[in-house]
Short mmCIF file of C-alpha atoms and ligand atoms in Angstrom, two decimals:
data_model
loop_
_atom_site.label_atom_id
_atom_site.label_comp_id
_atom_site.label_asym_id
_atom_site.label_seq_id
_atom_site.Cartn_x
_atom_site.Cartn_y
_atom_site.Cartn_z
CA MET C 6 152.34 41.10 -99.10
CA PRO C 7 151.87 44.87 -98.57
CA PHE C 8 153.56 46.92 -95.82
CA THR C 9 150.17 47.19 -94.11
CA SER C 10 150.30 43.46 -93.20
CA LEU C 11 153.64 43.77 -91.42
CA ASN C 12 152.42 45.13 -88.06
CA LEU C 13 154.11 48.50 -88.40
CA ALA C 14 152.80 51.68 -86.74
CA PRO C 15 150.37 53.70 -88.90
CA THR C 16 152.71 56.72 -88.80
CA LEU C 17 155.52 54.56 -90.17
CA LEU C 18 153.23 53.31 -92.93
CA LYS C 19 152.51 56.92 -93.85
CA GLU C 20 156.22 57.74 -93.98
CA LEU C 21 156.84 54.70 -96.20
CA VAL C 22 154.35 56.10 -98.70
CA VAL C 23 156.03 59.52 -98.53
CA GLN C 24 159.36 57.81 -99.25
CA ASN C 25 157.81 55.98 -102.17
CA TYR C 26 158.35 52.56 -100.61
CA LEU C 27 155.20 51.08 -102.09
CA GLN C 28 155.87 47.37 -101.70
CA PRO C 29 158.20 45.64 -99.24
CA THR C 30 161.22 44.04 -100.94
CA PRO C 31 161.67 40.24 -100.42
CA ILE C 32 164.15 40.72 -97.56
CA GLN C 33 161.78 43.18 -95.88
CA GLN C 34 158.87 40.76 -96.19
CA ALA C 35 160.88 38.02 -94.50
CA ALA C 36 162.92 39.98 -91.97
CA ILE C 37 160.42 42.48 -90.56
CA PRO C 38 158.00 39.96 -88.96
CA ALA C 39 160.89 37.81 -87.67
CA ILE C 40 162.74 40.74 -86.08
CA LEU C 41 159.50 41.99 -84.52
CA ASN C 42 159.21 38.53 -82.96
CA GLY C 43 162.69 38.73 -81.48
CA LYS C 44 164.29 36.19 -83.82
CA ASP C 45 167.93 36.20 -84.93
CA ILE C 46 168.51 36.76 -88.65
CA LEU C 47 171.17 35.76 -91.11
CA GLY C 48 170.53 37.86 -94.19
CA ILE C 49 172.62 37.13 -97.26
CA ALA C 50 171.82 40.20 -99.26
CA GLN C 51 173.53 43.02 -101.09
CA THR C 52 173.12 46.74 -100.94
CA GLY C 53 170.15 47.49 -103.14
CA SER C 54 168.00 44.70 -101.67
CA GLY C 55 166.38 47.04 -99.16
CA LYS C 56 168.21 45.37 -96.26
CA THR C 57 168.65 48.60 -94.29
CA ALA C 58 164.94 49.26 -93.89
CA SER C 59 164.45 45.53 -93.22
CA PHE C 60 166.15 45.97 -89.85
CA VAL C 61 165.55 49.68 -89.19
CA LEU C 62 161.75 49.47 -89.24
CA PRO C 63 161.28 46.52 -86.82
CA ILE C 64 164.07 47.75 -84.53
CA LEU C 65 162.30 51.10 -84.15
CA MET C 66 159.01 49.31 -83.49
CA ASN C 67 160.59 47.10 -80.84
CA LEU C 68 162.24 50.07 -79.17
CA GLN C 69 158.94 51.88 -78.96
CA ARG C 70 157.50 49.03 -76.94
CA GLY C 71 160.41 48.32 -74.60
CA ASN C 72 162.45 50.22 -72.04
CA ARG C 73 165.00 52.60 -73.38
CA ALA C 74 168.48 52.47 -71.87
CA LYS C 75 169.92 55.51 -70.11
CA ASN C 76 173.22 56.98 -68.95
CA ARG C 77 175.43 56.08 -71.88
CA HIS C 78 173.93 52.63 -72.17
CA ILE C 79 172.47 51.91 -75.57
CA ASN C 80 169.74 49.52 -76.73
CA VAL C 81 170.85 48.87 -80.25
CA LEU C 82 174.35 48.57 -81.70
CA VAL C 83 174.86 48.50 -85.46
CA LEU C 84 178.39 47.68 -86.59
CA VAL C 85 179.34 48.73 -90.11
CA PRO C 86 182.62 48.65 -92.09
CA THR C 87 182.84 52.23 -93.36
CA ARG C 88 182.04 55.77 -92.33
CA GLU C 89 179.86 56.24 -95.39
CA LEU C 90 177.71 53.25 -94.52
CA ALA C 91 177.51 54.46 -90.91
CA VAL C 92 176.06 57.78 -92.03
CA GLN C 93 173.73 56.15 -94.50
CA VAL C 94 172.30 53.68 -91.97
CA LYS C 95 171.95 56.41 -89.33
CA ASP C 96 170.04 58.54 -91.82
CA VAL C 97 167.52 55.74 -92.43
CA PHE C 98 167.03 55.41 -88.66
CA LEU C 99 166.54 59.18 -88.33
CA LEU C 100 164.12 59.30 -91.23
CA PHE C 101 161.77 56.69 -89.82
CA ALA C 102 162.28 57.53 -86.13
CA ALA C 103 160.98 61.03 -86.89
CA ALA C 104 157.65 59.43 -87.82
CA LEU C 105 157.22 57.88 -84.37
CA PRO C 106 155.65 59.58 -81.35
CA ILE C 107 158.36 58.46 -78.91
CA HIS C 108 161.76 60.10 -79.14
CA ILE C 109 164.48 57.67 -80.16
CA LYS C 110 167.98 59.03 -80.54
CA THR C 111 170.35 57.57 -83.14
CA ILE C 112 173.94 58.61 -83.66
CA ALA C 113 176.76 57.43 -85.91
CA VAL C 114 180.40 57.25 -84.81
CA PHE C 115 183.44 56.53 -86.98
CA GLY C 116 187.13 57.26 -87.10
CA GLY C 117 188.96 59.96 -89.02
CA VAL C 118 187.13 62.81 -87.29
CA SER C 119 187.41 64.32 -83.84
CA ILE C 120 186.17 62.04 -81.04
CA ASN C 121 184.92 64.73 -78.62
CA PRO C 122 181.66 65.65 -80.36
CA GLN C 123 180.89 61.93 -80.61
CA MET C 124 181.50 61.47 -76.87
CA MET C 125 179.05 64.25 -76.12
CA ALA C 126 176.46 63.07 -78.64
CA LEU C 127 176.40 59.63 -77.03
CA GLN C 128 174.56 61.07 -74.04
CA GLY C 129 170.99 59.82 -74.33
CA ALA C 130 171.58 57.78 -77.50
CA ASN C 131 169.42 54.68 -77.93
CA ILE C 132 170.79 53.44 -81.24
CA LEU C 133 174.48 53.58 -82.06
CA VAL C 134 175.79 52.98 -85.57
CA ALA C 135 179.56 52.50 -85.37
CA THR C 136 182.69 51.38 -87.13
CA PRO C 137 184.53 48.92 -84.84
CA GLY C 138 187.76 50.86 -84.17
CA ARG C 139 186.10 54.09 -83.07
CA LEU C 140 183.58 52.20 -80.99
CA LEU C 141 186.38 50.58 -78.99
CA GLU C 142 187.99 53.97 -78.40
CA LEU C 143 184.68 55.27 -77.08
CA ILE C 144 184.26 52.23 -74.85
CA ASP C 145 187.80 52.64 -73.51
CA SER C 146 187.03 56.23 -72.57
CA ASN C 147 183.79 55.19 -70.82
CA SER C 148 181.69 57.19 -73.23
CA VAL C 149 179.42 54.26 -73.96
CA HIS C 150 178.53 50.95 -72.30
CA LEU C 151 177.34 47.86 -74.12
CA SER C 152 175.97 45.85 -71.21
CA GLU C 153 172.34 46.71 -71.98
CA VAL C 154 172.40 46.15 -75.72
CA GLU C 155 169.29 44.22 -76.74
CA THR C 156 169.90 44.07 -80.46
CA LEU C 157 173.17 43.77 -82.33
CA VAL C 158 173.32 44.33 -86.09
CA LEU C 159 176.37 43.43 -88.15
CA ASP C 160 175.90 45.10 -91.52
CA GLU C 161 178.09 44.13 -94.49
CA ALA C 162 179.87 41.66 -92.23
CA ASP C 163 181.90 40.24 -95.13
CA LYS C 164 183.33 43.67 -95.84
CA MET C 165 184.17 44.11 -92.16
CA LEU C 166 186.17 40.90 -92.17
CA ASN C 167 187.86 41.83 -95.45
CA LEU C 168 188.95 45.09 -93.90
CA GLY C 169 190.58 43.22 -91.04
CA PHE C 170 188.16 44.16 -88.27
CA LYS C 171 187.98 40.60 -86.92
CA GLU C 172 189.87 41.25 -83.71
CA GLU C 173 187.97 44.43 -82.95
CA ILE C 174 184.68 42.67 -83.55
CA ASN C 175 185.64 39.83 -81.22
CA ARG C 176 186.56 42.32 -78.49
CA ILE C 177 183.22 44.02 -78.90
CA PHE C 178 181.31 40.71 -78.71
CA LEU C 179 182.84 40.02 -75.29
CA LEU C 180 181.35 43.25 -73.95
CA LEU C 181 177.80 42.48 -75.01
CA PRO C 182 175.23 40.80 -72.79
CA LYS C 183 174.72 37.10 -73.57
CA LYS C 184 171.00 37.43 -74.07
CA ARG C 185 170.31 39.60 -77.05
CA GLN C 186 168.96 39.58 -80.57
CA ASN C 187 171.55 39.24 -83.36
CA LEU C 188 171.03 40.36 -86.94
CA LEU C 189 173.81 39.54 -89.36
CA PHE C 190 173.84 40.86 -92.91
CA SER C 191 176.40 40.03 -95.54
CA ALA C 192 176.62 39.96 -99.31
CA THR C 193 178.41 36.60 -99.20
CA LEU C 194 178.91 33.77 -96.74
CA SER C 195 182.66 33.07 -96.34
CA ASP C 196 184.24 30.50 -93.99
CA ASP C 197 185.20 33.26 -91.58
CA LEU C 198 181.69 34.52 -91.56
CA GLN C 199 180.36 31.00 -91.06
CA ASN C 200 182.38 30.93 -87.80
CA ILE C 201 180.98 34.24 -86.63
CA ASN C 202 177.54 33.13 -87.57
CA GLN C 203 177.83 29.99 -85.45
CA LEU C 204 179.27 31.94 -82.56
CA LEU C 205 176.67 34.63 -82.72
CA LEU C 206 173.35 33.47 -83.98
CA HIS C 207 170.79 31.48 -82.09
CA ASP C 208 168.49 29.46 -84.36
CA PRO C 209 168.45 32.23 -86.96
CA LEU C 210 166.01 32.76 -89.77
CA VAL C 211 168.20 32.50 -92.86
CA ILE C 212 167.18 34.81 -95.69
CA LYS C 213 169.08 34.53 -98.91
CA ILE C 214 168.44 37.14 -101.56
CA GLU C 215 170.12 36.33 -104.83
CA VAL C 216 171.57 39.27 -106.75
CA GLU C 217 168.45 40.56 -108.38
CA GLU C 218 168.12 39.26 -111.89
CA THR C 219 165.56 41.92 -112.61
CA ASN C 220 168.06 44.60 -111.66
CA ILE C 221 170.68 43.18 -113.97
CA ALA C 222 168.11 42.88 -116.71
CA LEU C 223 167.32 46.55 -116.31
CA ILE C 224 170.90 47.65 -116.85
CA ALA C 225 172.09 48.30 -120.38
CA GLN C 226 175.64 46.96 -120.27
CA SER C 227 178.32 47.65 -122.84
CA ALA C 228 182.10 47.58 -122.99
CA TYR C 229 184.87 49.23 -124.98
CA LEU C 230 188.11 47.59 -125.92
CA VAL C 231 190.68 50.31 -125.28
CA SER C 232 194.39 50.73 -124.60
CA GLU C 233 195.45 52.17 -121.25
CA GLU C 234 196.58 55.45 -122.89
CA LYS C 235 193.31 55.96 -124.72
CA LYS C 236 191.10 55.54 -121.65
CA GLY C 237 191.14 59.26 -120.83
CA PRO C 238 190.02 60.45 -124.27
CA LEU C 239 187.43 57.64 -124.46
CA LEU C 240 185.99 58.68 -121.12
CA ARG C 241 185.68 62.31 -122.18
CA TYR C 242 184.23 61.27 -125.50
CA LEU C 243 181.51 59.18 -123.86
CA ILE C 244 180.60 61.85 -121.31
CA GLN C 245 180.46 64.65 -123.86
CA GLN C 246 178.99 62.77 -126.79
CA ASN C 247 176.16 61.31 -124.72
CA ASN C 248 175.83 64.41 -122.58
CA PHE C 249 175.95 62.37 -119.35
CA ARG C 250 174.84 64.57 -116.45
CA GLN C 251 175.54 62.23 -113.53
CA VAL C 252 178.21 59.57 -113.88
CA LEU C 253 179.86 57.38 -111.28
CA ILE C 254 183.28 56.13 -112.34
CA PHE C 255 185.13 53.28 -110.67
CA THR C 256 188.86 52.86 -110.44
CA SER C 257 190.86 50.23 -108.58
CA SER C 258 193.23 52.53 -106.74
CA VAL C 259 193.23 55.79 -104.86
CA TYR C 260 195.96 57.12 -107.15
CA LYS C 261 193.94 56.36 -110.26
CA ALA C 262 190.78 57.91 -108.82
CA ASP C 263 192.59 61.22 -108.22
CA ASN C 264 194.27 61.03 -111.58
CA VAL C 265 191.02 60.46 -113.52
CA ALA C 266 189.22 63.27 -111.66
CA ASP C 267 192.17 65.67 -112.24
CA LYS C 268 192.26 64.96 -115.96
CA LEU C 269 188.53 65.47 -116.34
CA ARG C 270 188.69 68.79 -114.52
CA LYS C 271 191.60 69.93 -116.69
CA ASN C 272 189.38 69.23 -119.66
CA GLY C 273 186.52 71.27 -118.29
CA ILE C 274 184.39 68.42 -116.94
CA GLU C 275 183.43 68.89 -113.32
CA ALA C 276 184.67 65.87 -111.35
CA GLU C 277 185.71 64.87 -107.86
CA ALA C 278 187.24 61.74 -106.38
CA ILE C 279 186.28 60.01 -103.15
CA HIS C 280 188.49 57.43 -101.53
CA SER C 281 190.01 56.46 -98.22
CA LYS C 282 192.79 59.05 -98.38
CA LYS C 283 190.37 62.00 -98.59
CA SER C 284 189.26 63.72 -95.42
CA GLN C 285 185.83 62.86 -94.11
CA GLY C 286 184.66 66.40 -94.83
CA ALA C 287 185.79 66.26 -98.45
CA ARG C 288 184.11 62.90 -98.96
CA THR C 289 180.82 64.01 -97.45
CA ASP C 290 180.79 67.23 -99.48
CA ALA C 291 181.53 65.49 -102.76
CA LEU C 292 178.87 62.87 -102.14
CA LYS C 293 176.30 65.48 -101.17
CA LYS C 294 176.99 67.54 -104.28
CA PHE C 295 176.85 64.46 -106.48
CA LYS C 296 173.59 63.24 -104.94
CA ALA C 297 172.01 66.64 -105.37
CA GLY C 298 172.96 66.65 -109.05
CA ASN C 299 175.47 69.48 -108.60
CA LEU C 300 178.53 67.45 -109.51
CA ARG C 301 178.68 65.81 -112.91
CA VAL C 302 181.26 63.10 -112.27
CA LEU C 303 182.21 61.24 -109.11
CA VAL C 304 185.23 58.94 -109.25
CA ALA C 305 185.30 56.29 -106.54
CA THR C 306 187.18 53.21 -105.40
CA ASP C 307 185.24 50.02 -104.60
CA LEU C 308 185.31 50.51 -100.88
CA MET C 309 183.73 53.94 -101.17
CA SER C 310 181.00 52.61 -103.42
CA ARG C 311 179.38 50.97 -100.38
CA GLY C 312 178.22 54.32 -99.16
CA ILE C 313 176.88 55.59 -102.41
CA ASP C 314 173.17 55.12 -102.41
CA ILE C 315 171.40 57.08 -105.08
CA GLN C 316 168.10 55.93 -106.37
CA PHE C 317 168.26 57.29 -109.90
CA LEU C 318 171.91 56.98 -110.81
CA PRO C 319 171.80 56.69 -114.60
CA HIS C 320 175.41 55.87 -115.58
CA VAL C 321 178.26 53.82 -114.15
CA ILE C 322 181.63 53.49 -115.87
CA ASN C 323 184.23 50.90 -114.93
CA TYR C 324 187.40 52.78 -115.82
CA GLU C 325 189.22 49.75 -114.49
CA LEU C 326 187.62 46.35 -114.09
CA PRO C 327 187.17 45.07 -110.56
CA ARG C 328 188.92 41.86 -109.62
CA SER C 329 185.89 39.80 -108.72
CA PRO C 330 182.68 39.27 -110.67
CA LYS C 331 180.87 39.96 -107.41
CA ASP C 332 182.36 43.45 -107.25
CA TYR C 333 181.41 43.96 -110.88
CA LEU C 334 177.79 43.21 -110.05
CA HIS C 335 177.96 45.40 -107.00
CA ARG C 336 179.34 48.30 -109.01
CA ILE C 337 176.88 48.09 -111.88
CA GLY C 338 174.11 47.57 -109.33
CA ARG C 339 174.58 51.26 -108.45
CA THR C 340 172.49 51.91 -111.50
CA GLY C 341 169.20 50.36 -112.53
CA ARG C 342 168.02 50.24 -108.95
CA ALA C 343 164.52 50.21 -107.59
CA GLU C 344 163.00 49.60 -110.98
CA ASN C 345 164.91 52.36 -112.75
CA PRO C 346 166.80 51.55 -115.92
CA GLY C 347 170.47 52.47 -116.06
CA GLU C 348 173.60 52.06 -118.10
CA ALA C 349 176.93 50.47 -117.23
CA ILE C 350 180.00 50.82 -119.44
CA SER C 351 183.27 48.95 -118.88
CA PHE C 352 186.71 49.77 -120.25
CA ILE C 353 188.53 46.62 -121.29
CA THR C 354 192.25 46.61 -122.09
CA PRO C 355 193.63 43.67 -124.10
CA GLU C 356 194.89 42.20 -120.79
CA ASP C 357 191.39 42.39 -119.30
CA GLU C 358 189.68 40.44 -122.07
CA HIS C 359 189.92 37.03 -120.47
CA HIS C 360 188.86 38.35 -117.07
CA PHE C 361 185.88 40.10 -118.60
CA SER C 362 184.73 36.89 -120.25
CA VAL C 363 184.85 35.23 -116.81
CA ILE C 364 182.72 38.05 -115.39
CA GLN C 365 180.17 37.65 -118.17
CA LYS C 366 180.04 33.91 -117.63
CA LYS C 367 179.44 34.31 -113.88
CA MET C 368 176.79 36.89 -114.55
CA GLY C 369 175.16 34.70 -117.19
CA LYS C 370 174.89 37.58 -119.59
CA LYS C 371 176.84 38.56 -122.69
CA VAL C 372 177.95 42.15 -122.99
CA THR C 373 178.47 43.84 -126.36
CA ILE C 374 182.09 44.95 -126.75
CA PHE C 375 182.86 47.89 -129.04
CA ASN C 376 186.29 48.68 -130.37
CA SER C 377 187.37 52.18 -129.37
CA GLU C 378 189.77 52.33 -132.31
CA GLU C 379 186.74 52.94 -134.49
CA ILE C 380 185.99 56.14 -132.61
CA ASP C 381 187.37 59.41 -133.92
CA PHE C 382 188.60 61.34 -130.89
CA LYS C 383 189.76 64.30 -132.94
CA ASN C 384 186.62 66.31 -132.40
CA LEU C 385 186.90 66.09 -128.62
CA LYS C 386 186.45 69.49 -127.04
P1 AMP L 29 169.56 49.17 -99.22
O1 AMP L 29 169.64 47.81 -99.82
O2 AMP L 29 169.07 49.15 -97.82
O3 AMP L 29 170.84 49.93 -99.39
O4 AMP L 29 168.43 50.01 -100.02
C1 AMP L 29 168.56 50.28 -101.38
C2 AMP L 29 167.66 51.43 -101.86
O5 AMP L 29 166.33 50.98 -102.00
C3 AMP L 29 167.60 52.63 -100.96
O6 AMP L 29 167.69 53.78 -101.78
C4 AMP L 29 166.25 52.58 -100.32
O7 AMP L 29 165.77 53.88 -100.04
C5 AMP L 29 165.42 51.89 -101.36
N1 AMP L 29 164.34 51.05 -100.81
C6 AMP L 29 164.43 50.21 -99.76
N2 AMP L 29 163.27 49.55 -99.57
C7 AMP L 29 162.44 49.97 -100.55
C8 AMP L 29 161.07 49.67 -100.90
N3 AMP L 29 160.37 48.78 -100.21
N4 AMP L 29 160.55 50.30 -101.96
C9 AMP L 29 161.28 51.21 -102.66
N5 AMP L 29 162.55 51.55 -102.39
C10 AMP L 29 163.13 50.93 -101.35
#
């Protein structure tokens, strides 16, 4: 089914072509018509499935047709777990809203930065993308009212619950009008989420997008058996030997992320870390530089990876293995996206070996493991 059969405005169709969205993804094919018809949605889908556009496009269409709220009332509320995702979702709204003849204002609000500019920006906003804590602060200061919200989106709801936003979310629900459209997106369906889903959704269309096999098939996966002490030299060896220009490296802790980036810099490889302890400004700058191809290595923790959306990311390295196979798939899914081949390399210490075999089993794919002891690090620059 092409985009042209989805009842979208001709100017939006044009913008989709400009953005190189040639064919709707499965979640877009299912969600767009349903959301245009006012239905609730439960979308079990990961980042990379095209879920953002699957709600952004029909929401903008619906807003064009209806009344737009005024005086610090908003029409659409999108709740997200992290600042990075807030900015990313807002940007997709801005991109497509610019293609429409009627002015629709979208803003993103999140904690960790000054609240005043956000209070002012809320004036005249139609779509608000927010992390739960900051939203409540803005509600408490009367900067925004939720009583006219027509559509609520919960994006990456599983992550929101994992981050402990349950209470905040429940407080927010109480402030919303009873009659509204609810769109819930999550990578997984936990028991907690099942409760929210029952509380929230009215006869939803359930769309389940399995982790894309084709994506996984596109990714060249390999692993290196390596001791903890040799990880640094191995990393430098791989980056230099293969002349990697744009690498995303994952670590499990904030401390490790800083440490890996520091060591690379000391060895003349341009690297920066992004994690929850960095200021918002530093995170945004690093991400921008990395996206533009002006930063060779970005080191990130799992949480930060949610906001990293780069279409042609060629290399991902797991400096430390993630705990769950799901996170492993999510990490390596940063590469090989949208039909582009990529490469994912994992560092395996002797203690990780069993865990890595579990990951491979869950994924249904065997990964070739090389022994780093066979590599001669002496010639490292
Ligand atoms: P998401 O799952 O919303 O994070 O989107 C993942 C990536 O796929 C983003 O870089 C989008 O710009 C891109 N994308 C979304 N829908 C399409 C499409 N129909 N065709 C090509 N790229 C898409």
